[in-house]
Short mmCIF file of C-alpha atoms in Angstrom, two decimals:
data_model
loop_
_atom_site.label_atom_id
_atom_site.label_comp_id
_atom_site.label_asym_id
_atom_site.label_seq_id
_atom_site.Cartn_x
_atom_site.Cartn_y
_atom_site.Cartn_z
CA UNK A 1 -28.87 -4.77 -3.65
CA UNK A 2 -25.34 -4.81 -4.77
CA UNK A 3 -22.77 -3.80 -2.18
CA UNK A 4 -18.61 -3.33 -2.62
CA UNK A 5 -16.51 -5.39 0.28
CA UNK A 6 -16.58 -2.44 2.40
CA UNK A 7 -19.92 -1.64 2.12
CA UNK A 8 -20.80 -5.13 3.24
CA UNK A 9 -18.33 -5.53 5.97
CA UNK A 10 -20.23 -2.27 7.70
CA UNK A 11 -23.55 -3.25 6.68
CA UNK A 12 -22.85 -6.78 8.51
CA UNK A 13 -21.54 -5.47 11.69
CA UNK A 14 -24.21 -2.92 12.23
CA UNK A 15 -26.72 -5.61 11.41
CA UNK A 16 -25.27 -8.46 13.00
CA UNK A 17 -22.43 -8.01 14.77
CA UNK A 18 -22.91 -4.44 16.87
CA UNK A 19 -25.52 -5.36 18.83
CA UNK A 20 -24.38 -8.89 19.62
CA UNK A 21 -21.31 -7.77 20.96
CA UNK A 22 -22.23 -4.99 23.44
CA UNK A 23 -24.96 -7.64 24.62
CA UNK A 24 -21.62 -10.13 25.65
CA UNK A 25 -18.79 -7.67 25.98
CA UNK A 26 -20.79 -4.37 27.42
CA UNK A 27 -17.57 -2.91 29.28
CA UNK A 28 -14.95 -4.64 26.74
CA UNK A 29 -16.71 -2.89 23.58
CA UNK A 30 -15.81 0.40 24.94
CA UNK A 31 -12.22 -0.67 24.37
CA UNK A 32 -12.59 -2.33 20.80
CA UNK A 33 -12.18 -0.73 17.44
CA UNK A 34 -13.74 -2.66 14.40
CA UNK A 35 -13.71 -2.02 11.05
CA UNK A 36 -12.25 -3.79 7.89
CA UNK A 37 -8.35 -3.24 6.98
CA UNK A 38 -5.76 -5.60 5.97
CA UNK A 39 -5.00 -7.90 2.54
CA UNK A 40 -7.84 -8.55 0.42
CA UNK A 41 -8.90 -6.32 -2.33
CA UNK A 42 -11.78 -5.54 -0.58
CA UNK A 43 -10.13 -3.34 1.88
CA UNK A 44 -8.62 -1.13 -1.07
CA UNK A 45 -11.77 -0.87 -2.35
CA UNK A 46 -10.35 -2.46 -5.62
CA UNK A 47 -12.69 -5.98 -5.57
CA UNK A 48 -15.34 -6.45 -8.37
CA UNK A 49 -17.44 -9.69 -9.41
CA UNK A 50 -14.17 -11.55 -9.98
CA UNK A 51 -12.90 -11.30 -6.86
CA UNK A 52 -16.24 -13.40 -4.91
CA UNK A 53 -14.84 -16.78 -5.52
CA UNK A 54 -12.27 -16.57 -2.44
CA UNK A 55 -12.05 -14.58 1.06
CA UNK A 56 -14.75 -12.47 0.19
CA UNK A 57 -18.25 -12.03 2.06
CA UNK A 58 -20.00 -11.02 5.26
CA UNK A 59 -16.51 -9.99 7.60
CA UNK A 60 -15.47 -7.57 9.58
CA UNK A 61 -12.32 -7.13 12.23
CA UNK A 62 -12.24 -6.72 15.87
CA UNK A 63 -9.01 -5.38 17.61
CA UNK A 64 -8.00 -5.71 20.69
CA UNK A 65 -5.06 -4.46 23.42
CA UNK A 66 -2.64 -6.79 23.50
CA UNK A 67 -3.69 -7.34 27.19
CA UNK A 68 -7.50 -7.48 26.46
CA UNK A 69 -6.47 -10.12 23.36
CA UNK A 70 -4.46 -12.42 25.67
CA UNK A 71 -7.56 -11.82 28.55
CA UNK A 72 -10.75 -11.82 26.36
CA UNK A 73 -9.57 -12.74 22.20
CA UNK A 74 -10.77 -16.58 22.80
CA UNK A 75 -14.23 -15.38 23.92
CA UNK A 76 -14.49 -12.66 21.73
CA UNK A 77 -13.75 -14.83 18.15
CA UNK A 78 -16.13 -17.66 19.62
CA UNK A 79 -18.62 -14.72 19.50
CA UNK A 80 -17.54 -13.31 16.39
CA UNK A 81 -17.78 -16.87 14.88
CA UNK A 82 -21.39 -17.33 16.29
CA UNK A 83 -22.81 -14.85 14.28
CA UNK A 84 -25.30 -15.47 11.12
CA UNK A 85 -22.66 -16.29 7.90
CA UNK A 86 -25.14 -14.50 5.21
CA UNK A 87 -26.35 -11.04 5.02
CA UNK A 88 -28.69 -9.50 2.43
CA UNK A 89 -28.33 -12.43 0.47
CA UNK A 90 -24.44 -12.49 0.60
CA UNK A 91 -22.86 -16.33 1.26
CA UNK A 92 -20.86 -16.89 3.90
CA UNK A 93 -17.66 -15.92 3.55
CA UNK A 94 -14.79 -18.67 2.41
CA UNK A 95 -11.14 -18.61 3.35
CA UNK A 96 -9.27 -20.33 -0.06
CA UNK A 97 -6.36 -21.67 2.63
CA UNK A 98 -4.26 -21.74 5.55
CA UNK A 99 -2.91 -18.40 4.63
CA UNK A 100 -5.66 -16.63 4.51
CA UNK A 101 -6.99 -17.36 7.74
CA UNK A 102 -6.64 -14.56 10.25
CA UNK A 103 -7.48 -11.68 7.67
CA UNK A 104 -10.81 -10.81 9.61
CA UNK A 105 -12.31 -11.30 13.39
CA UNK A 106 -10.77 -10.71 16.41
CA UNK A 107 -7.16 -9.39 16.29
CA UNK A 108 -4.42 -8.06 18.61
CA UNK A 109 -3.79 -4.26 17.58
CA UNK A 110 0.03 -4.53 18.13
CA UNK A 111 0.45 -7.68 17.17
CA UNK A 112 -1.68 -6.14 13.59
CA UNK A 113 0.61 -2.84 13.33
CA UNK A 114 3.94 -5.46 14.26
CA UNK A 115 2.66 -7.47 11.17
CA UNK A 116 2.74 -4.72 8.61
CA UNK A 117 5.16 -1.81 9.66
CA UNK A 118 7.81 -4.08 12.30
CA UNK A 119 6.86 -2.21 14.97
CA UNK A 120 3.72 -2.06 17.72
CA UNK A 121 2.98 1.95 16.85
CA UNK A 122 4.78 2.16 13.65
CA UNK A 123 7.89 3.30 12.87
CA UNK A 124 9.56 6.25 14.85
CA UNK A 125 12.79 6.44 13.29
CA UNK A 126 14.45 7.12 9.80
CA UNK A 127 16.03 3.74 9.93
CA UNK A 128 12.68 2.24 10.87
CA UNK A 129 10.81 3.83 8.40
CA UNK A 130 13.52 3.30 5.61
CA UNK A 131 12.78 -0.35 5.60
CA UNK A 132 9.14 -1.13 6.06
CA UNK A 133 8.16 -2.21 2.79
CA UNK A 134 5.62 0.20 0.88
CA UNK A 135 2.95 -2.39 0.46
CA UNK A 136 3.13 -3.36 4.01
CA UNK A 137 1.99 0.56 5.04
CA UNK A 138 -0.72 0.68 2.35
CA UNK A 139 -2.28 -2.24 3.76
CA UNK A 140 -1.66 -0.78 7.29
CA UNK A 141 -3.89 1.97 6.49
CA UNK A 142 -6.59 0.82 3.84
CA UNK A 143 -9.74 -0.01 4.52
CA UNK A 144 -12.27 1.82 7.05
CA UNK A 145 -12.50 1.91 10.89
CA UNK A 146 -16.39 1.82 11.87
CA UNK A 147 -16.09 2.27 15.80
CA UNK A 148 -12.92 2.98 17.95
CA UNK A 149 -14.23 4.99 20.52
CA UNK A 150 -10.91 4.84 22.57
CA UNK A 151 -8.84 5.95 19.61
CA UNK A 152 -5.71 3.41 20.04
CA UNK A 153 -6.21 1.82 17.02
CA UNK A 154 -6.85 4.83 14.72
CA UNK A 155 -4.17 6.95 16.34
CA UNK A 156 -1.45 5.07 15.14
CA UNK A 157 -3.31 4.75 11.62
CA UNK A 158 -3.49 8.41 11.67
CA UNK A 159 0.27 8.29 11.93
CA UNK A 160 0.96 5.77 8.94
CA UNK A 161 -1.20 7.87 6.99
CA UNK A 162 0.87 11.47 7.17
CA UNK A 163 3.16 9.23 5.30
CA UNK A 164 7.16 8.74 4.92
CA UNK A 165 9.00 11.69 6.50
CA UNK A 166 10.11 13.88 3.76
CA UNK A 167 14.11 12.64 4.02
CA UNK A 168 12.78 8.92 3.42
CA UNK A 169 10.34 9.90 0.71
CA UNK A 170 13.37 11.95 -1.63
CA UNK A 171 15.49 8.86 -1.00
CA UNK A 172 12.95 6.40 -2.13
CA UNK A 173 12.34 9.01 -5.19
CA UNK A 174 15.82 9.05 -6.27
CA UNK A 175 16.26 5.43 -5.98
CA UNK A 176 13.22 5.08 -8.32
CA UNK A 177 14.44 7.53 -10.69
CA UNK A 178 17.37 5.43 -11.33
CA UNK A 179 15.79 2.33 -12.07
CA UNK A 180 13.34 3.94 -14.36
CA UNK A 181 16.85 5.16 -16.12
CA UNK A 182 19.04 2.08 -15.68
CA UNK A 183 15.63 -0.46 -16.48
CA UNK A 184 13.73 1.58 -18.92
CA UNK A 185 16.20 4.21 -20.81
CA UNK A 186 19.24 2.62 -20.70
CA UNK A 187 19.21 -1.39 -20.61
CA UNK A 188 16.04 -1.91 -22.61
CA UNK A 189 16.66 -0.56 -25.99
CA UNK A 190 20.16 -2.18 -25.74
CA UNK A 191 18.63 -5.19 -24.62
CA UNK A 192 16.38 -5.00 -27.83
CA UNK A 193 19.24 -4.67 -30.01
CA UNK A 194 20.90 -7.97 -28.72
CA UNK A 195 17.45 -9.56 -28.84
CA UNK A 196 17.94 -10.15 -25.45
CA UNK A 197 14.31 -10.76 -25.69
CA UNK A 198 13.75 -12.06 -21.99
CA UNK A 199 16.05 -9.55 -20.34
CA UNK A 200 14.38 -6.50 -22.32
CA UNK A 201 11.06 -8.00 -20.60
CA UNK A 202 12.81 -7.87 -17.29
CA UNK A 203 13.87 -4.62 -17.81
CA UNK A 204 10.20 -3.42 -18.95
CA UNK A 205 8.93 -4.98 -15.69
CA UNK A 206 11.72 -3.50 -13.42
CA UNK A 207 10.79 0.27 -15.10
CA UNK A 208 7.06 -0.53 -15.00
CA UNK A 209 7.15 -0.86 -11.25
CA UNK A 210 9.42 1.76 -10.21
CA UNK A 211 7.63 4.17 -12.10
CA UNK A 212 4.19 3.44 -10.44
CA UNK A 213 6.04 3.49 -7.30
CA UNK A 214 7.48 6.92 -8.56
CA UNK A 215 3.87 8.46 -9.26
CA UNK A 216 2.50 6.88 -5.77
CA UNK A 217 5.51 8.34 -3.82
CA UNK A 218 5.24 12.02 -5.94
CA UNK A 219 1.51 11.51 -4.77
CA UNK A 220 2.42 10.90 -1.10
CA UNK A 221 1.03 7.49 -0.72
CA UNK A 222 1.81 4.08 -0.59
CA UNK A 223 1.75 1.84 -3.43
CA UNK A 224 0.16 -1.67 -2.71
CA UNK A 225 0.53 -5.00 -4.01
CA UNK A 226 1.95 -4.77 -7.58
CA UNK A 227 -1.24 -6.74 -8.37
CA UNK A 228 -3.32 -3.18 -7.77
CA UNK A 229 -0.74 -0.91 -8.10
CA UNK A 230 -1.44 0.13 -11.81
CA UNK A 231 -5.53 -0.08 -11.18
CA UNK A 232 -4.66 2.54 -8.02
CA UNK A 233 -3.13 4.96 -10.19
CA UNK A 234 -6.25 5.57 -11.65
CA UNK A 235 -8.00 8.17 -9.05
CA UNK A 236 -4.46 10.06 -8.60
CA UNK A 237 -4.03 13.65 -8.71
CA UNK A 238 -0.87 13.71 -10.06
CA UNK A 239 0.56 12.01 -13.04
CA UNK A 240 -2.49 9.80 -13.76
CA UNK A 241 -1.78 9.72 -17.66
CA UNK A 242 1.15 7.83 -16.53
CA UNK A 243 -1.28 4.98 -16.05
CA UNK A 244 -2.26 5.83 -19.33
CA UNK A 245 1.16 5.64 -20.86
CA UNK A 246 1.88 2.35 -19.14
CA UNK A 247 -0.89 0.82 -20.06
CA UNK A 248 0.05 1.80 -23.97
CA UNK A 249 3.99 0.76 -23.33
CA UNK A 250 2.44 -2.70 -22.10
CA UNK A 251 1.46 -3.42 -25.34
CA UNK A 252 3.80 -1.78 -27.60
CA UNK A 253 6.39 -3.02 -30.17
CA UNK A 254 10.13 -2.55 -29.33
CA UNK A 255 10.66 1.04 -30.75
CA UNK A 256 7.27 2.45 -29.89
CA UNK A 257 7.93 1.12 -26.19
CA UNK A 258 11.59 3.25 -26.18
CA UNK A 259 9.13 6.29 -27.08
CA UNK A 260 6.66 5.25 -23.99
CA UNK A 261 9.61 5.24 -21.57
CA UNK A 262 10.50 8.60 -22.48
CA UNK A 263 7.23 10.06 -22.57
CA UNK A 264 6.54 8.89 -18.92
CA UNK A 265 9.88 9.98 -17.86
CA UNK A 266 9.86 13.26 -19.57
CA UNK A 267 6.66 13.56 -17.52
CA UNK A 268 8.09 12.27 -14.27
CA UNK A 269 11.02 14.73 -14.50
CA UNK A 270 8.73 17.45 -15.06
CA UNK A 271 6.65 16.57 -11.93
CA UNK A 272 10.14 16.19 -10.06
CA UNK A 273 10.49 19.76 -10.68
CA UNK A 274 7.17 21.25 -10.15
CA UNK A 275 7.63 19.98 -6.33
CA UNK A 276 11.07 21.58 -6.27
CA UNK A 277 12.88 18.32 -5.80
CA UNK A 278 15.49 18.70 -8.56
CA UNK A 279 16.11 22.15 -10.98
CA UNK A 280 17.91 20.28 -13.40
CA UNK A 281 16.06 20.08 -16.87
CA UNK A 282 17.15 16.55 -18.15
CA UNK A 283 14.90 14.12 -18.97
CA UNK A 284 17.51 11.15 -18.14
CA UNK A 285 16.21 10.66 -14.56
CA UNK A 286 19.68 9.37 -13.57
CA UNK A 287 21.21 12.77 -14.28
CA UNK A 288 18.65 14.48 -11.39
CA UNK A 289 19.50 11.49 -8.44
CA UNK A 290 22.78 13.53 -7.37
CA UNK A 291 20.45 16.48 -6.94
CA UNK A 292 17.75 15.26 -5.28
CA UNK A 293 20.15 13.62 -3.16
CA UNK A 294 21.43 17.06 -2.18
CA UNK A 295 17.70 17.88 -1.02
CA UNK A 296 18.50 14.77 2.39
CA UNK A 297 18.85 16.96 5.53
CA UNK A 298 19.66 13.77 7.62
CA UNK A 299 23.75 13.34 6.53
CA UNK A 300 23.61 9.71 7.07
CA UNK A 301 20.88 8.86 4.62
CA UNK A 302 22.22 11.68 2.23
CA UNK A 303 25.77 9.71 2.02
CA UNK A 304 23.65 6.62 0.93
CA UNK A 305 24.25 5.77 -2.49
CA UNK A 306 21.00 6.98 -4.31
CA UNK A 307 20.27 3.66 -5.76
CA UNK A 308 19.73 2.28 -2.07
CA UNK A 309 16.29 1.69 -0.91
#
């Protein structure tokens, strides 16, 4: 049989690794959660033949309390190491280096959540939330959690996963729109005119990533790694021909790309409005930043220039 990442990781621990830990750890596995979440493409779901060369097999992750790691984390990842390395015919799993050691096994939960969002239970405040960086909280949340009967570990998942508060998300909006305007409408056709051939790729790239982030925030979730970022866009409900349209604009000659950039923002814009954030009808995105702006209810972050994170 062929199995996804995900698939595997489950199919090992309720093979091999349930019933070998409530035989050690019969009181402590009432306080676990396990599951598979973190880096790797496997945790998105996004891994395919390709990705089986490195940090990829028969895995799974254990988390702890902070108190139970410091106690019992030793004992519990000698366990987790004793276990069979192949399943159904899947190798053992390799780590290519030093840094990515860690990914799977036994784990502290705060220690985890301080890792990817700053803070033990996630951000609380504005501030906190303003600054945790958007790949960090997808790879907070991917993944699956297979058995967290104390709920700990999920609640605070279940946080991340309602998503920015609505003051951070227009401010992270508006700061998009205007680098899709500065980057793609503005600075790139001049920048082809100069044949400023390098900086009218920079400019490509710096549009090409704010407007994924831009259909990911419009969809209320997290863009990951910009390695996956375009391949994500592909299941959203909203503006998924922008995918499309970047895909096309990736290959395009100069004056066919200027014609991309519009299309996708002329769609952006449109999508802008459809969720009420802007009335305005201009398609040059920089035009509707004052206005979403306006939309802030915290003063503080609404006095923010809009081109701020």
């Amino acid at each position: 049989m062929s199995m996804k990442g995900l698939e595997l990781s489950k199919f090992y621990y309720e093979n091999m690794g349930k019933q070998a830990l409530e035989k050690q750890f019969p009181e402590l596995m009432r306080r676990m959660a396990i599951g598979l979440a973190g880096e790797g493409s496997e945790c998105f779901g996004f891994d395919d033949a390709l990705s089986r060369d490195h940090d990829w097999g028969p895995s799974f992750c254990i988390w702890l309390s902070e108190e139970d790691y410091i106690r019992y984390g030793k004992e519990v990842q000698e366990a987790y190491d004793s276990l069979p390395g192949s399943v159904a015919g899947y190798s053992p799993r390799r780590n290519s280096s030093v840094f990515s050691s860690g990914r799977v096994g036994c784990m502290c939960t705060e220690r985890w959540y301080r890792k990817y969002t700053g803070y033990a239970e996630g951000p609380e405040t504005l501030e906190q939330w303003r600054y945790v960086q958007e790949s960090f909280l997808a790879t907070a949340i991917n993944g699956e959690i297979f058995y967290d009967p104390m709920g700990k570990f999920s609640a605070v998942r279940k946080k991340l996963q309602q998503f920015y508060p609505e003051d951070i998300r227009i401010k992270k909006i508006a700061a998009r729109a205007a680098v899709m305007a500065q980057a793609g409408q503005y600075n790139y056709p001049r920048c082809v005119k100069r044949q400023e051939h390098v900086a009218a790729q920079l400019s490509l790239a710096e549009f090409s990533r704010a407007a994924m982030s831009m259909v990911y925030l419009l969809n209320r979730k997290y863009a990951p790694f910009y390695k996956w970022m375009h391949h994500g866009m592909r299941a959203m409900e909203k503006l998924s021909r922008v995918g499309v349209q970047l895909e096309r604009l990736s290959r395009a000659e100069p004056k066919a790309a200027e014609e991309w950039i519009e299309g996708i923002c002329t769609n952006v814009a449109a999508e802008l409005r459809r969720q009420k954030l802007t009335t305005r009808e201009d398609t040059f995105l920089l035009q509707l930043c004052p206005d979403m702006m306006e939309r802030i209810q915290d003063e503080k972050l609404r006095r923010t220039h809009f081109m701020q994170e």
